[in-house]
PDB file of N, CA and C in Angstrom:
ATOM      1  N   UNK M   1     -28.513 -11.439   4.372  1.00 59.00           N
ATOM      2  CA  UNK M   1     -28.319 -10.444   3.089  1.00 59.00           C
ATOM      3  C   UNK M   1     -28.040  -8.991   3.446  1.00 59.00           C
ATOM      4  N   UNK M   2     -28.710  -8.456   4.573  1.00 69.00           N
ATOM      5  CA  UNK M   2     -28.295  -7.125   4.876  1.00 69.00           C
ATOM      6  C   UNK M   2     -26.855  -7.042   5.225  1.00 69.00           C
ATOM      7  N   UNK M   3     -26.287  -8.074   6.010  1.00 73.00           N
ATOM      8  CA  UNK M   3     -24.895  -8.069   6.410  1.00 73.00           C
ATOM      9  C   UNK M   3     -24.014  -8.081   5.266  1.00 73.00           C
ATOM     10  N   UNK M   4     -24.459  -8.797   4.173  1.00 70.00           N
ATOM     11  CA  UNK M   4     -23.493  -8.922   2.920  1.00 70.00           C
ATOM     12  C   UNK M   4     -23.685  -7.436   2.184  1.00 70.00           C
ATOM     13  N   UNK M   5     -24.812  -6.818   2.204  1.00 75.00           N
ATOM     14  CA  UNK M   5     -24.821  -5.455   1.566  1.00 75.00           C
ATOM     15  C   UNK M   5     -23.956  -4.621   2.414  1.00 75.00           C
ATOM     16  N   UNK M   6     -24.038  -4.602   3.673  1.00 78.00           N
ATOM     17  CA  UNK M   6     -23.367  -3.649   4.337  1.00 78.00           C
ATOM     18  C   UNK M   6     -21.883  -3.825   4.246  1.00 78.00           C
ATOM     19  N   UNK M   7     -21.434  -5.087   4.175  1.00 74.00           N
ATOM     20  CA  UNK M   7     -19.941  -5.468   4.025  1.00 74.00           C
ATOM     21  C   UNK M   7     -19.566  -5.060   2.569  1.00 74.00           C
ATOM     22  N   UNK M   8     -20.423  -5.228   1.497  1.00 74.00           N
ATOM     23  CA  UNK M   8     -20.119  -4.760   0.218  1.00 74.00           C
ATOM     24  C   UNK M   8     -19.894  -3.177   0.234  1.00 74.00           C
ATOM     25  N   UNK M   9     -20.729  -2.487   0.982  1.00 78.00           N
ATOM     26  CA  UNK M   9     -20.590  -1.047   0.853  1.00 78.00           C
ATOM     27  C   UNK M   9     -19.329  -0.412   1.763  1.00 78.00           C
ATOM     28  N   UNK M  10     -19.017  -1.296   2.854  1.00 80.00           N
ATOM     29  CA  UNK M  10     -17.888  -1.071   3.609  1.00 80.00           C
ATOM     30  C   UNK M  10     -16.479  -1.267   2.720  1.00 80.00           C
ATOM     31  N   UNK M  11     -16.462  -2.335   1.911  1.00 75.00           N
ATOM     32  CA  UNK M  11     -15.391  -2.596   1.074  1.00 75.00           C
ATOM     33  C   UNK M  11     -15.336  -1.629  -0.096  1.00 75.00           C
ATOM     34  N   UNK M  12     -16.454  -1.109  -0.619  1.00 76.00           N
ATOM     35  CA  UNK M  12     -16.392  -0.149  -1.633  1.00 76.00           C
ATOM     36  C   UNK M  12     -15.963   1.097  -1.076  1.00 76.00           C
ATOM     37  N   UNK M  13     -16.314   1.520  -0.009  1.00 80.00           N
ATOM     38  CA  UNK M  13     -15.922   2.732   0.633  1.00 80.00           C
ATOM     39  C   UNK M  13     -14.256   2.752   0.938  1.00 80.00           C
ATOM     40  N   UNK M  14     -13.783   1.599   1.210  1.00 77.00           N
ATOM     41  CA  UNK M  14     -12.543   1.270   1.455  1.00 77.00           C
ATOM     42  C   UNK M  14     -11.512   1.443   0.405  1.00 77.00           C
ATOM     43  N   UNK M  15     -12.196   0.984  -0.764  1.00 75.00           N
ATOM     44  CA  UNK M  15     -11.439   1.010  -2.132  1.00 75.00           C
ATOM     45  C   UNK M  15     -11.355   2.410  -2.559  1.00 75.00           C
ATOM     46  N   UNK M  16     -12.603   3.089  -2.488  1.00 77.00           N
ATOM     47  CA  UNK M  16     -12.538   4.583  -2.801  1.00 77.00           C
ATOM     48  C   UNK M  16     -11.720   5.492  -1.977  1.00 77.00           C
ATOM     49  N   UNK M  17     -11.505   5.152  -0.603  1.00 79.00           N
ATOM     50  CA  UNK M  17     -10.583   5.945   0.255  1.00 79.00           C
ATOM     51  C   UNK M  17      -9.163   5.645  -0.113  1.00 79.00           C
ATOM     52  N   UNK M  18      -8.755   4.288  -0.427  1.00 74.00           N
ATOM     53  CA  UNK M  18      -7.418   3.882  -0.758  1.00 74.00           C
ATOM     54  C   UNK M  18      -7.138   4.458  -2.063  1.00 74.00           C
ATOM     55  N   UNK M  19      -7.855   4.445  -3.122  1.00 75.00           N
ATOM     56  CA  UNK M  19      -7.613   5.045  -4.507  1.00 75.00           C
ATOM     57  C   UNK M  19      -7.378   6.568  -4.266  1.00 75.00           C
ATOM     58  N   UNK M  20      -8.341   7.256  -3.423  1.00 77.00           N
ATOM     59  CA  UNK M  20      -8.071   8.622  -3.103  1.00 77.00           C
ATOM     60  C   UNK M  20      -6.717   8.891  -2.525  1.00 77.00           C
ATOM     61  N   UNK M  21      -6.444   8.187  -1.465  1.00 76.00           N
ATOM     62  CA  UNK M  21      -5.154   8.366  -0.936  1.00 76.00           C
ATOM     63  C   UNK M  21      -3.990   8.171  -2.010  1.00 76.00           C
ATOM     64  N   UNK M  22      -4.170   7.312  -2.808  1.00 76.00           N
ATOM     65  CA  UNK M  22      -3.128   7.133  -3.688  1.00 76.00           C
ATOM     66  C   UNK M  22      -3.093   8.131  -4.722  1.00 76.00           C
ATOM     67  N   UNK M  23      -4.096   8.812  -5.143  1.00 76.00           N
ATOM     68  CA  UNK M  23      -4.112   9.799  -6.109  1.00 76.00           C
ATOM     69  C   UNK M  23      -3.490  11.191  -5.412  1.00 76.00           C
ATOM     70  N   UNK M  24      -4.008  11.350  -4.239  1.00 79.00           N
ATOM     71  CA  UNK M  24      -3.665  12.567  -3.472  1.00 79.00           C
ATOM     72  C   UNK M  24      -2.202  12.497  -3.118  1.00 79.00           C
ATOM     73  N   UNK M  25      -1.681  11.595  -2.536  1.00 81.00           N
ATOM     74  CA  UNK M  25      -0.330  11.336  -2.055  1.00 81.00           C
ATOM     75  C   UNK M  25       0.594  10.899  -2.982  1.00 81.00           C
ATOM     76  N   UNK M  26       0.236  10.345  -4.050  1.00 78.00           N
ATOM     77  CA  UNK M  26       1.173   9.789  -5.129  1.00 78.00           C
ATOM     78  C   UNK M  26       1.734   8.587  -4.591  1.00 78.00           C
ATOM     79  N   UNK M  27       1.370   7.997  -3.627  1.00 76.00           N
ATOM     80  CA  UNK M  27       2.141   6.732  -2.813  1.00 76.00           C
ATOM     81  C   UNK M  27       1.603   5.405  -3.470  1.00 76.00           C
ATOM     82  N   UNK M  28       2.565   4.739  -4.207  1.00 77.00           N
ATOM     83  CA  UNK M  28       2.029   3.437  -4.813  1.00 77.00           C
ATOM     84  C   UNK M  28       1.630   2.480  -3.750  1.00 77.00           C
ATOM     85  N   UNK M  29       2.036   2.504  -2.618  1.00 78.00           N
ATOM     86  CA  UNK M  29       1.519   1.476  -1.697  1.00 78.00           C
ATOM     87  C   UNK M  29       0.037   1.438  -1.558  1.00 78.00           C
ATOM     88  N   UNK M  30      -0.658   2.621  -1.457  1.00 73.00           N
ATOM     89  CA  UNK M  30      -2.019   2.607  -1.299  1.00 73.00           C
ATOM     90  C   UNK M  30      -2.648   2.263  -2.521  1.00 73.00           C
ATOM     91  N   UNK M  31      -2.181   2.301  -3.807  1.00 75.00           N
ATOM     92  CA  UNK M  31      -2.598   1.844  -5.145  1.00 75.00           C
ATOM     93  C   UNK M  31      -2.438   0.422  -5.139  1.00 75.00           C
ATOM     94  N   UNK M  32      -1.430  -0.246  -4.517  1.00 80.00           N
ATOM     95  CA  UNK M  32      -1.315  -1.792  -4.471  1.00 80.00           C
ATOM     96  C   UNK M  32      -2.542  -2.242  -3.500  1.00 80.00           C
ATOM     97  N   UNK M  33      -2.641  -1.679  -2.409  1.00 77.00           N
ATOM     98  CA  UNK M  33      -3.591  -2.203  -1.409  1.00 77.00           C
ATOM     99  C   UNK M  33      -5.023  -2.197  -1.966  1.00 77.00           C
ATOM    100  N   UNK M  34      -5.368  -0.900  -2.886  1.00 73.00           N
ATOM    101  CA  UNK M  34      -6.584  -0.909  -3.513  1.00 73.00           C
ATOM    102  C   UNK M  34      -6.919  -1.949  -4.391  1.00 73.00           C
ATOM    103  N   UNK M  35      -5.809  -2.214  -5.175  1.00 78.00           N
ATOM    104  CA  UNK M  35      -5.893  -3.311  -6.201  1.00 78.00           C
ATOM    105  C   UNK M  35      -6.143  -4.655  -5.586  1.00 78.00           C
ATOM    106  N   UNK M  36      -5.517  -4.999  -4.351  1.00 81.00           N
ATOM    107  CA  UNK M  36      -5.555  -6.155  -3.684  1.00 81.00           C
ATOM    108  C   UNK M  36      -7.121  -6.362  -3.234  1.00 81.00           C
ATOM    109  N   UNK M  37      -7.439  -5.379  -2.587  1.00 76.00           N
ATOM    110  CA  UNK M  37      -8.940  -5.421  -1.886  1.00 76.00           C
ATOM    111  C   UNK M  37      -9.939  -5.416  -3.084  1.00 76.00           C
ATOM    112  N   UNK M  38      -9.650  -4.730  -4.198  1.00 75.00           N
ATOM    113  CA  UNK M  38     -10.523  -4.792  -5.287  1.00 75.00           C
ATOM    114  C   UNK M  38     -10.626  -6.120  -5.979  1.00 75.00           C
ATOM    115  N   UNK M  39      -9.627  -6.714  -6.092  1.00 81.00           N
ATOM    116  CA  UNK M  39      -9.470  -8.168  -6.747  1.00 81.00           C
ATOM    117  C   UNK M  39     -10.016  -9.114  -5.829  1.00 81.00           C
ATOM    118  N   UNK M  40      -9.883  -9.059  -4.469  1.00 78.00           N
ATOM    119  CA  UNK M  40     -10.511  -9.870  -3.522  1.00 78.00           C
ATOM    120  C   UNK M  40     -12.160  -9.728  -3.584  1.00 78.00           C
ATOM    121  N   UNK M  41     -12.532  -8.652  -3.748  1.00 77.00           N
ATOM    122  CA  UNK M  41     -13.855  -8.302  -3.754  1.00 77.00           C
ATOM    123  C   UNK M  41     -14.638  -8.888  -4.865  1.00 77.00           C
ATOM    124  N   UNK M  42     -14.041  -8.573  -6.069  1.00 79.00           N
ATOM    125  CA  UNK M  42     -14.437  -9.060  -7.304  1.00 79.00           C
ATOM    126  C   UNK M  42     -14.481 -10.730  -7.361  1.00 79.00           C
ATOM    127  N   UNK M  43     -13.364 -11.291  -6.752  1.00 81.00           N
ATOM    128  CA  UNK M  43     -13.484 -12.792  -6.711  1.00 81.00           C
ATOM    129  C   UNK M  43     -14.481 -13.239  -5.728  1.00 81.00           C
ATOM    130  N   UNK M  44     -14.761 -12.499  -4.762  1.00 79.00           N
ATOM    131  CA  UNK M  44     -15.864 -13.046  -3.733  1.00 79.00           C
ATOM    132  C   UNK M  44     -17.204 -12.931  -4.359  1.00 79.00           C
ATOM    133  N   UNK M  45     -17.387 -11.917  -5.155  1.00 78.00           N
ATOM    134  CA  UNK M  45     -18.641 -11.749  -5.828  1.00 78.00           C
ATOM    135  C   UNK M  45     -18.929 -12.662  -6.990  1.00 78.00           C
ATOM    136  N   UNK M  46     -17.723 -13.117  -7.600  1.00 82.00           N
ATOM    137  CA  UNK M  46     -17.980 -14.050  -8.892  1.00 82.00           C
ATOM    138  C   UNK M  46     -18.265 -15.300  -7.973  1.00 82.00           C
ATOM    139  N   UNK M  47     -17.569 -15.851  -6.848  1.00 83.00           N
ATOM    140  CA  UNK M  47     -17.896 -16.968  -6.239  1.00 83.00           C
ATOM    141  C   UNK M  47     -19.255 -17.158  -5.751  1.00 83.00           C
ATOM    142  N   UNK M  48     -19.595 -16.060  -5.115  1.00 80.00           N
ATOM    143  CA  UNK M  48     -21.145 -15.894  -4.490  1.00 80.00           C
ATOM    144  C   UNK M  48     -21.929 -16.034  -5.787  1.00 80.00           C
ATOM    145  N   UNK M  49     -21.874 -15.449  -6.890  1.00 80.00           N
ATOM    146  CA  UNK M  49     -22.593 -15.479  -8.027  1.00 80.00           C
ATOM    147  C   UNK M  49     -22.916 -16.936  -8.598  1.00 80.00           C
ATOM    148  N   UNK M  50     -21.785 -17.498  -8.571  1.00 82.00           N
ATOM    149  CA  UNK M  50     -21.488 -18.971  -9.257  1.00 82.00           C
ATOM    150  C   UNK M  50     -22.352 -19.916  -8.277  1.00 82.00           C
ATOM    151  N   UNK M  51     -22.271 -19.582  -6.923  1.00 80.00           N
ATOM    152  CA  UNK M  51     -22.859 -20.558  -5.970  1.00 80.00           C
ATOM    153  C   UNK M  51     -24.272 -20.324  -6.069  1.00 80.00           C
ATOM    154  N   UNK M  52     -24.783 -19.157  -6.198  1.00 80.00           N
ATOM    155  CA  UNK M  52     -26.217 -18.766  -6.252  1.00 80.00           C
ATOM    156  C   UNK M  52     -26.813 -19.354  -7.642  1.00 80.00           C
ATOM    157  N   UNK M  53     -26.103 -19.220  -8.644  1.00 80.00           N
ATOM    158  CA  UNK M  53     -26.515 -19.938  -9.908  1.00 80.00           C
ATOM    159  C   UNK M  53     -26.586 -21.362  -9.767  1.00 80.00           C
ATOM    160  N   UNK M  54     -25.614 -22.049  -9.187  1.00 82.00           N
ATOM    161  CA  UNK M  54     -25.529 -23.498  -9.221  1.00 82.00           C
ATOM    162  C   UNK M  54     -26.743 -23.867  -8.258  1.00 82.00           C
ATOM    163  N   UNK M  55     -26.910 -23.196  -7.060  1.00 82.00           N
ATOM    164  CA  UNK M  55     -28.007 -23.703  -6.357  1.00 82.00           C
ATOM    165  C   UNK M  55     -29.394 -23.641  -6.774  1.00 82.00           C
ATOM    166  N   UNK M  56     -29.482 -22.516  -7.752  1.00 81.00           N
ATOM    167  CA  UNK M  56     -30.800 -22.213  -8.383  1.00 81.00           C
ATOM    168  C   UNK M  56     -30.990 -23.232  -9.530  1.00 81.00           C
ATOM    169  N   UNK M  57     -29.809 -23.621 -10.151  1.00 83.00           N
ATOM    170  CA  UNK M  57     -29.947 -24.810 -11.117  1.00 83.00           C
ATOM    171  C   UNK M  57     -30.409 -26.082 -10.473  1.00 83.00           C
ATOM    172  N   UNK M  58     -29.849 -26.427  -9.383  1.00 82.00           N
ATOM    173  CA  UNK M  58     -30.065 -27.650  -8.564  1.00 82.00           C
ATOM    174  C   UNK M  58     -31.486 -27.652  -8.110  1.00 82.00           C
ATOM    175  N   UNK M  59     -32.004 -26.481  -7.725  1.00 81.00           N
ATOM    176  CA  UNK M  59     -33.537 -26.386  -7.158  1.00 81.00           C
ATOM    177  C   UNK M  59     -34.431 -26.549  -8.537  1.00 81.00           C
ATOM    178  N   UNK M  60     -33.997 -26.123  -9.598  1.00 77.00           N
ATOM    179  CA  UNK M  60     -34.900 -26.304 -10.703  1.00 77.00           C
ATOM    180  C   UNK M  60     -34.886 -27.642 -11.203  1.00 77.00           C
ATOM    181  N   UNK M  61     -34.179 -28.770 -10.904  1.00 67.00           N
ATOM    182  CA  UNK M  61     -34.074 -29.882 -11.387  1.00 67.00           C
ATOM    183  C   UNK M  61     -34.895 -30.919 -10.445  1.00 67.00           C
TER     184      UNK M  61
END
């Protein structure tokens, strides 16, 4: 669990840095990378959330 939290924090910092670079430099390449990382992180969070929900539903039955 601690590893997952530290990984989430690292990804959040990476997104903030990429968006900051995109805003400061005006380079659209950084913005694309920030969007890719953000979409991947959201997809991973949704998959993990569904997995936890499904396992808790199975444990309740």
